[in-house]
PDB file of C-alpha atoms in Angstrom:
ATOM      1  CA  MET A 295     -51.807 -42.708 -19.635  1.00  0.00           C
ATOM      2  CA  LEU A 296     -48.887 -44.519 -21.245  1.00  0.00           C
ATOM      3  CA  LYS A 297     -47.704 -41.230 -22.790  1.00  0.00           C
ATOM      4  CA  SER A 298     -47.709 -39.451 -19.424  1.00  0.00           C
ATOM      5  CA  VAL A 299     -45.734 -42.305 -17.819  1.00  0.00           C
ATOM      6  CA  LYS A 300     -43.155 -42.128 -20.631  1.00  0.00           C
ATOM      7  CA  ALA A 301     -42.965 -38.350 -20.318  1.00  0.00           C
ATOM      8  CA  GLY A 302     -42.529 -38.636 -16.552  1.00  0.00           C
ATOM      9  CA  LEU A 303     -39.755 -41.226 -16.922  1.00  0.00           C
ATOM     10  CA  GLY A 304     -38.031 -39.091 -19.560  1.00  0.00           C
ATOM     11  CA  LEU A 305     -38.170 -36.046 -17.301  1.00  0.00           C
ATOM     12  CA  ALA A 306     -36.845 -38.088 -14.371  1.00  0.00           C
ATOM     13  CA  CYS A 307     -33.913 -39.307 -16.497  1.00  0.00           C
ATOM     14  CA  VAL A 308     -33.045 -35.777 -17.616  1.00  0.00           C
ATOM     15  CA  LEU A 309     -33.170 -34.477 -14.027  1.00  0.00           C
ATOM     16  CA  ALA A 310     -31.027 -37.370 -12.811  1.00  0.00           C
ATOM     17  CA  VAL A 311     -28.380 -36.653 -15.458  1.00  0.00           C
ATOM     18  CA  LEU A 312     -28.391 -32.936 -14.705  1.00  0.00           C
ATOM     19  CA  GLY A 313     -28.276 -33.581 -10.982  1.00  0.00           C
ATOM     20  CA  GLY A 314     -25.372 -35.969 -11.439  1.00  0.00           C
ATOM     21  CA  CYS A 315     -23.426 -33.464 -13.524  1.00  0.00           C
ATOM     22  CA  SER A 316     -23.838 -30.628 -11.062  1.00  0.00           C
ATOM     23  CA  SER A 317     -22.845 -32.698  -8.048  1.00  0.00           C
ATOM     24  CA  THR A 318     -19.756 -34.005  -9.858  1.00  0.00           C
ATOM     25  CA  ASP A 319     -18.493 -30.465 -10.547  1.00  0.00           C
ATOM     26  CA  THR A 320     -18.917 -29.501  -6.905  1.00  0.00           C
ATOM     27  CA  ASP A 321     -17.195 -32.676  -5.731  1.00  0.00           C
ATOM     28  CA  ASP A 322     -14.304 -32.162  -8.154  1.00  0.00           C
ATOM     29  CA  SER A 323     -13.740 -28.587  -7.046  1.00  0.00           C
ATOM     30  CA  ALA A 324     -13.902 -29.626  -3.386  1.00  0.00           C
ATOM     31  CA  GLN A 325     -11.437 -32.452  -4.039  1.00  0.00           C
ATOM     32  CA  THR A 326      -9.137 -30.126  -5.985  1.00  0.00           C
ATOM     33  CA  GLN A 327      -9.247 -27.561  -3.205  1.00  0.00           C
ATOM     34  CA  GLN A 328      -8.616 -30.240  -0.604  1.00  0.00           C
ATOM     35  CA  MET A 329      -5.682 -31.630  -2.626  1.00  0.00           C
ATOM     36  CA  THR A 330      -4.240 -28.130  -3.011  1.00  0.00           C
ATOM     37  CA  GLN A 331      -4.480 -27.512   0.707  1.00  0.00           C
ATOM     38  CA  THR A 332      -2.825 -30.801   1.613  1.00  0.00           C
ATOM     39  CA  GLN A 333      -0.034 -30.469  -0.955  1.00  0.00           C
ATOM     40  CA  GLU A 334       1.129 -26.988   0.040  1.00  0.00           C
ATOM     41  CA  PRO A 335       4.494 -27.064   1.804  1.00  0.00           C
ATOM     42  CA  VAL A 336       4.654 -25.971   5.406  1.00  0.00           C
ATOM     43  CA  VAL A 337       6.747 -22.825   5.479  1.00  0.00           C
ATOM     44  CA  ASP A 338       8.253 -21.126   8.495  1.00  0.00           C
ATOM     45  CA  THR A 339       7.388 -17.483   7.889  1.00  0.00           C
ATOM     46  CA  THR A 340       9.386 -16.147  10.838  1.00  0.00           C
ATOM     47  CA  THR A 341      12.340 -15.517   8.522  1.00  0.00           C
ATOM     48  CA  THR A 342      12.083 -14.572   4.900  1.00  0.00           C
ATOM     49  CA  GLU A 343      15.260 -16.489   4.049  1.00  0.00           C
ATOM     50  CA  GLN A 344      13.537 -19.836   4.644  1.00  0.00           C
ATOM     51  CA  ALA A 345      10.258 -18.869   2.972  1.00  0.00           C
ATOM     52  CA  VAL A 346       9.403 -20.351  -0.392  1.00  0.00           C
ATOM     53  CA  PRO A 347       9.360 -17.509  -2.942  1.00  0.00           C
ATOM     54  CA  LEU A 348       5.920 -16.486  -4.175  1.00  0.00           C
ATOM     55  CA  ASP A 349       5.082 -15.294  -7.648  1.00  0.00           C
ATOM     56  CA  ASN A 350       5.192 -11.503  -7.497  1.00  0.00           C
ATOM     57  CA  VAL A 351       3.117 -10.756 -10.611  1.00  0.00           C
ATOM     58  CA  VAL A 352      -0.663 -10.485 -10.695  1.00  0.00           C
ATOM     59  CA  TYR A 353      -2.262 -10.549 -14.148  1.00  0.00           C
ATOM     60  CA  PHE A 354      -5.482  -8.867 -15.275  1.00  0.00           C
ATOM     61  CA  ASP A 355      -7.919  -9.284 -18.134  1.00  0.00           C
ATOM     62  CA  PHE A 356      -8.134  -6.728 -20.942  1.00  0.00           C
ATOM     63  CA  ASP A 357      -9.284  -3.302 -19.703  1.00  0.00           C
ATOM     64  CA  GLN A 358     -10.033  -4.709 -16.222  1.00  0.00           C
ATOM     65  CA  SER A 359      -8.885  -4.007 -12.702  1.00  0.00           C
ATOM     66  CA  LEU A 360     -10.880  -6.778 -11.019  1.00  0.00           C
ATOM     67  CA  LEU A 361      -8.915  -9.488  -9.238  1.00  0.00           C
ATOM     68  CA  LYS A 362      -9.307 -13.029 -10.502  1.00  0.00           C
ATOM     69  CA  PRO A 363     -10.112 -15.807  -7.970  1.00  0.00           C
ATOM     70  CA  SER A 364      -6.715 -17.448  -8.593  1.00  0.00           C
ATOM     71  CA  THR A 365      -5.047 -14.099  -7.945  1.00  0.00           C
ATOM     72  CA  ARG A 366      -6.772 -13.784  -4.603  1.00  0.00           C
ATOM     73  CA  GLU A 367      -5.168 -16.996  -3.357  1.00  0.00           C
ATOM     74  CA  LEU A 368      -1.718 -15.656  -4.254  1.00  0.00           C
ATOM     75  CA  LEU A 369      -2.453 -12.314  -2.579  1.00  0.00           C
ATOM     76  CA  ILE A 370      -3.633 -14.054   0.597  1.00  0.00           C
ATOM     77  CA  GLN A 371      -0.246 -15.792   0.742  1.00  0.00           C
ATOM     78  CA  HIS A 372       1.517 -12.441   0.257  1.00  0.00           C
ATOM     79  CA  ALA A 373      -0.641 -10.860   2.957  1.00  0.00           C
ATOM     80  CA  ASP A 374       0.220 -13.671   5.386  1.00  0.00           C
ATOM     81  CA  ARG A 375       3.899 -12.840   4.924  1.00  0.00           C
ATOM     82  CA  MET A 376       3.443  -9.049   5.096  1.00  0.00           C
ATOM     83  CA  ARG A 377       1.123  -8.952   8.079  1.00  0.00           C
ATOM     84  CA  GLY A 378       2.874  -7.742  11.211  1.00  0.00           C
ATOM     85  CA  THR A 379       6.062  -6.670   9.435  1.00  0.00           C
ATOM     86  CA  SER A 380       7.324  -3.175   8.748  1.00  0.00           C
ATOM     87  CA  ALA A 381       8.628  -4.029   5.271  1.00  0.00           C
ATOM     88  CA  HIS A 382       7.612  -1.523   2.606  1.00  0.00           C
ATOM     89  CA  VAL A 383       6.162  -3.004  -0.573  1.00  0.00           C
ATOM     90  CA  ARG A 384       5.719  -1.225  -3.887  1.00  0.00           C
ATOM     91  CA  LEU A 385       2.775  -2.223  -6.082  1.00  0.00           C
ATOM     92  CA  GLU A 386       3.576  -1.338  -9.694  1.00  0.00           C
ATOM     93  CA  GLY A 387       0.573  -1.158 -12.021  1.00  0.00           C
ATOM     94  CA  HIS A 388       1.033  -1.794 -15.746  1.00  0.00           C
ATOM     95  CA  ALA A 389      -1.097  -1.886 -18.896  1.00  0.00           C
ATOM     96  CA  ASP A 390      -0.679  -3.005 -22.485  1.00  0.00           C
ATOM     97  CA  GLU A 391      -0.109  -0.464 -25.277  1.00  0.00           C
ATOM     98  CA  LEU A 392      -3.771  -0.257 -26.316  1.00  0.00           C
ATOM     99  CA  GLY A 393      -5.421   3.000 -25.282  1.00  0.00           C
ATOM    100  CA  THR A 394      -3.986   6.425 -24.650  1.00  0.00           C
ATOM    101  CA  ARG A 395      -1.024   7.035 -22.382  1.00  0.00           C
ATOM    102  CA  GLU A 396      -3.235   8.794 -19.823  1.00  0.00           C
ATOM    103  CA  TYR A 397      -5.849   6.043 -19.857  1.00  0.00           C
ATOM    104  CA  ASN A 398      -3.195   3.361 -19.359  1.00  0.00           C
ATOM    105  CA  LEU A 399      -1.629   5.256 -16.446  1.00  0.00           C
ATOM    106  CA  ALA A 400      -5.061   5.438 -14.790  1.00  0.00           C
ATOM    107  CA  LEU A 401      -5.737   1.748 -15.521  1.00  0.00           C
ATOM    108  CA  GLY A 402      -2.374   0.726 -14.055  1.00  0.00           C
ATOM    109  CA  GLU A 403      -3.178   2.747 -10.943  1.00  0.00           C
ATOM    110  CA  ARG A 404      -6.631   1.130 -10.613  1.00  0.00           C
ATOM    111  CA  ARG A 405      -5.012  -2.301 -10.867  1.00  0.00           C
ATOM    112  CA  ALA A 406      -2.377  -1.493  -8.243  1.00  0.00           C
ATOM    113  CA  ASN A 407      -5.056  -0.014  -5.961  1.00  0.00           C
ATOM    114  CA  ALA A 408      -7.153  -3.187  -6.336  1.00  0.00           C
ATOM    115  CA  VAL A 409      -4.190  -5.238  -5.118  1.00  0.00           C
ATOM    116  CA  ARG A 410      -3.502  -2.767  -2.297  1.00  0.00           C
ATOM    117  CA  ASP A 411      -7.140  -2.748  -1.171  1.00  0.00           C
ATOM    118  CA  PHE A 412      -7.240  -6.545  -1.095  1.00  0.00           C
ATOM    119  CA  LEU A 413      -4.019  -6.734   0.933  1.00  0.00           C
ATOM    120  CA  VAL A 414      -5.338  -4.145   3.396  1.00  0.00           C
ATOM    121  CA  LEU A 415      -8.532  -6.194   3.813  1.00  0.00           C
ATOM    122  CA  GLN A 416      -6.274  -9.137   4.681  1.00  0.00           C
ATOM    123  CA  GLY A 417      -4.680  -7.158   7.529  1.00  0.00           C
ATOM    124  CA  VAL A 418      -1.616  -5.600   5.863  1.00  0.00           C
ATOM    125  CA  ASP A 419      -0.745  -2.138   7.169  1.00  0.00           C
ATOM    126  CA  PRO A 420      -1.613   0.366   4.398  1.00  0.00           C
ATOM    127  CA  ALA A 421       1.308   2.569   5.473  1.00  0.00           C
ATOM    128  CA  ASN A 422       3.649  -0.184   4.234  1.00  0.00           C
ATOM    129  CA  LEU A 423       2.147  -0.245   0.725  1.00  0.00           C
ATOM    130  CA  GLU A 424       3.130   2.159  -2.052  1.00  0.00           C
ATOM    131  CA  VAL A 425       1.132   2.337  -5.289  1.00  0.00           C
ATOM    132  CA  ILE A 426       2.694   3.489  -8.534  1.00  0.00           C
ATOM    133  CA  SER A 427       1.519   3.203 -12.129  1.00  0.00           C
ATOM    134  CA  TYR A 428       3.756   2.900 -15.148  1.00  0.00           C
ATOM    135  CA  GLY A 429       0.899   2.428 -17.591  1.00  0.00           C
ATOM    136  CA  GLU A 430       2.313   1.105 -20.863  1.00  0.00           C
ATOM    137  CA  GLU A 431       5.810   2.558 -20.297  1.00  0.00           C
ATOM    138  CA  ARG A 432       7.534  -0.569 -18.925  1.00  0.00           C
ATOM    139  CA  PRO A 433       6.295  -3.614 -20.840  1.00  0.00           C
ATOM    140  CA  ALA A 434       7.310  -7.049 -19.560  1.00  0.00           C
ATOM    141  CA  VAL A 435       7.149  -8.392 -23.114  1.00  0.00           C
ATOM    142  CA  GLU A 436       7.749  -6.382 -26.274  1.00  0.00           C
ATOM    143  CA  GLY A 437       5.359  -6.866 -29.154  1.00  0.00           C
ATOM    144  CA  SER A 438       1.762  -6.308 -30.107  1.00  0.00           C
ATOM    145  CA  SER A 439       0.504  -9.895 -30.074  1.00  0.00           C
ATOM    146  CA  GLU A 440      -2.275 -10.862 -27.667  1.00  0.00           C
ATOM    147  CA  ALA A 441       0.177 -13.068 -25.748  1.00  0.00           C
ATOM    148  CA  ALA A 442       2.534 -10.103 -25.242  1.00  0.00           C
ATOM    149  CA  ARG A 443      -0.326  -7.806 -24.239  1.00  0.00           C
ATOM    150  CA  ALA A 444      -1.615 -10.340 -21.703  1.00  0.00           C
ATOM    151  CA  LYS A 445       1.806 -10.402 -19.988  1.00  0.00           C
ATOM    152  CA  ASN A 446       1.822  -6.595 -19.821  1.00  0.00           C
ATOM    153  CA  ARG A 447      -1.553  -6.281 -18.051  1.00  0.00           C
ATOM    154  CA  ARG A 448      -0.184  -6.758 -14.555  1.00  0.00           C
ATOM    155  CA  VAL A 449       0.751  -5.543 -11.101  1.00  0.00           C
ATOM    156  CA  VAL A 450       4.251  -6.343  -9.872  1.00  0.00           C
ATOM    157  CA  ILE A 451       4.740  -6.724  -6.122  1.00  0.00           C
ATOM    158  CA  ASN A 452       8.191  -5.428  -5.132  1.00  0.00           C
TER     159      ASN A 452
END
């Protein structure tokens, strides 16, 4: 009986530690999100001259065209500014030098289309969005290091 009590207490301790760890992560992410929301500047979007400039580059992982969660937040901000305007925006897809020229052109197009599709889902008029792929032809950073390649796997919002 003493062994089963010890085993039960040990199991309870392990569950308490695991439960504490999981609730801390959730609380931290909620606090971080809440802090981010309260620290964002209030911007009058009626004129673009007064608007705080947004980053216009969206980065992708190697051989991927899926949007990252952090990228989605940036694109939501872009969509808020584009919605209801007639401004034309060009989405330029790029890739690193790995792979064939044809493959990289297709990958750049998939990346630009992923950004376009997300913006359209946010209410941006698709007629105002132009997609073009440069593949590996216009690198942001010259070189064949992983750091250079990571900067070249992108979509530029112009």
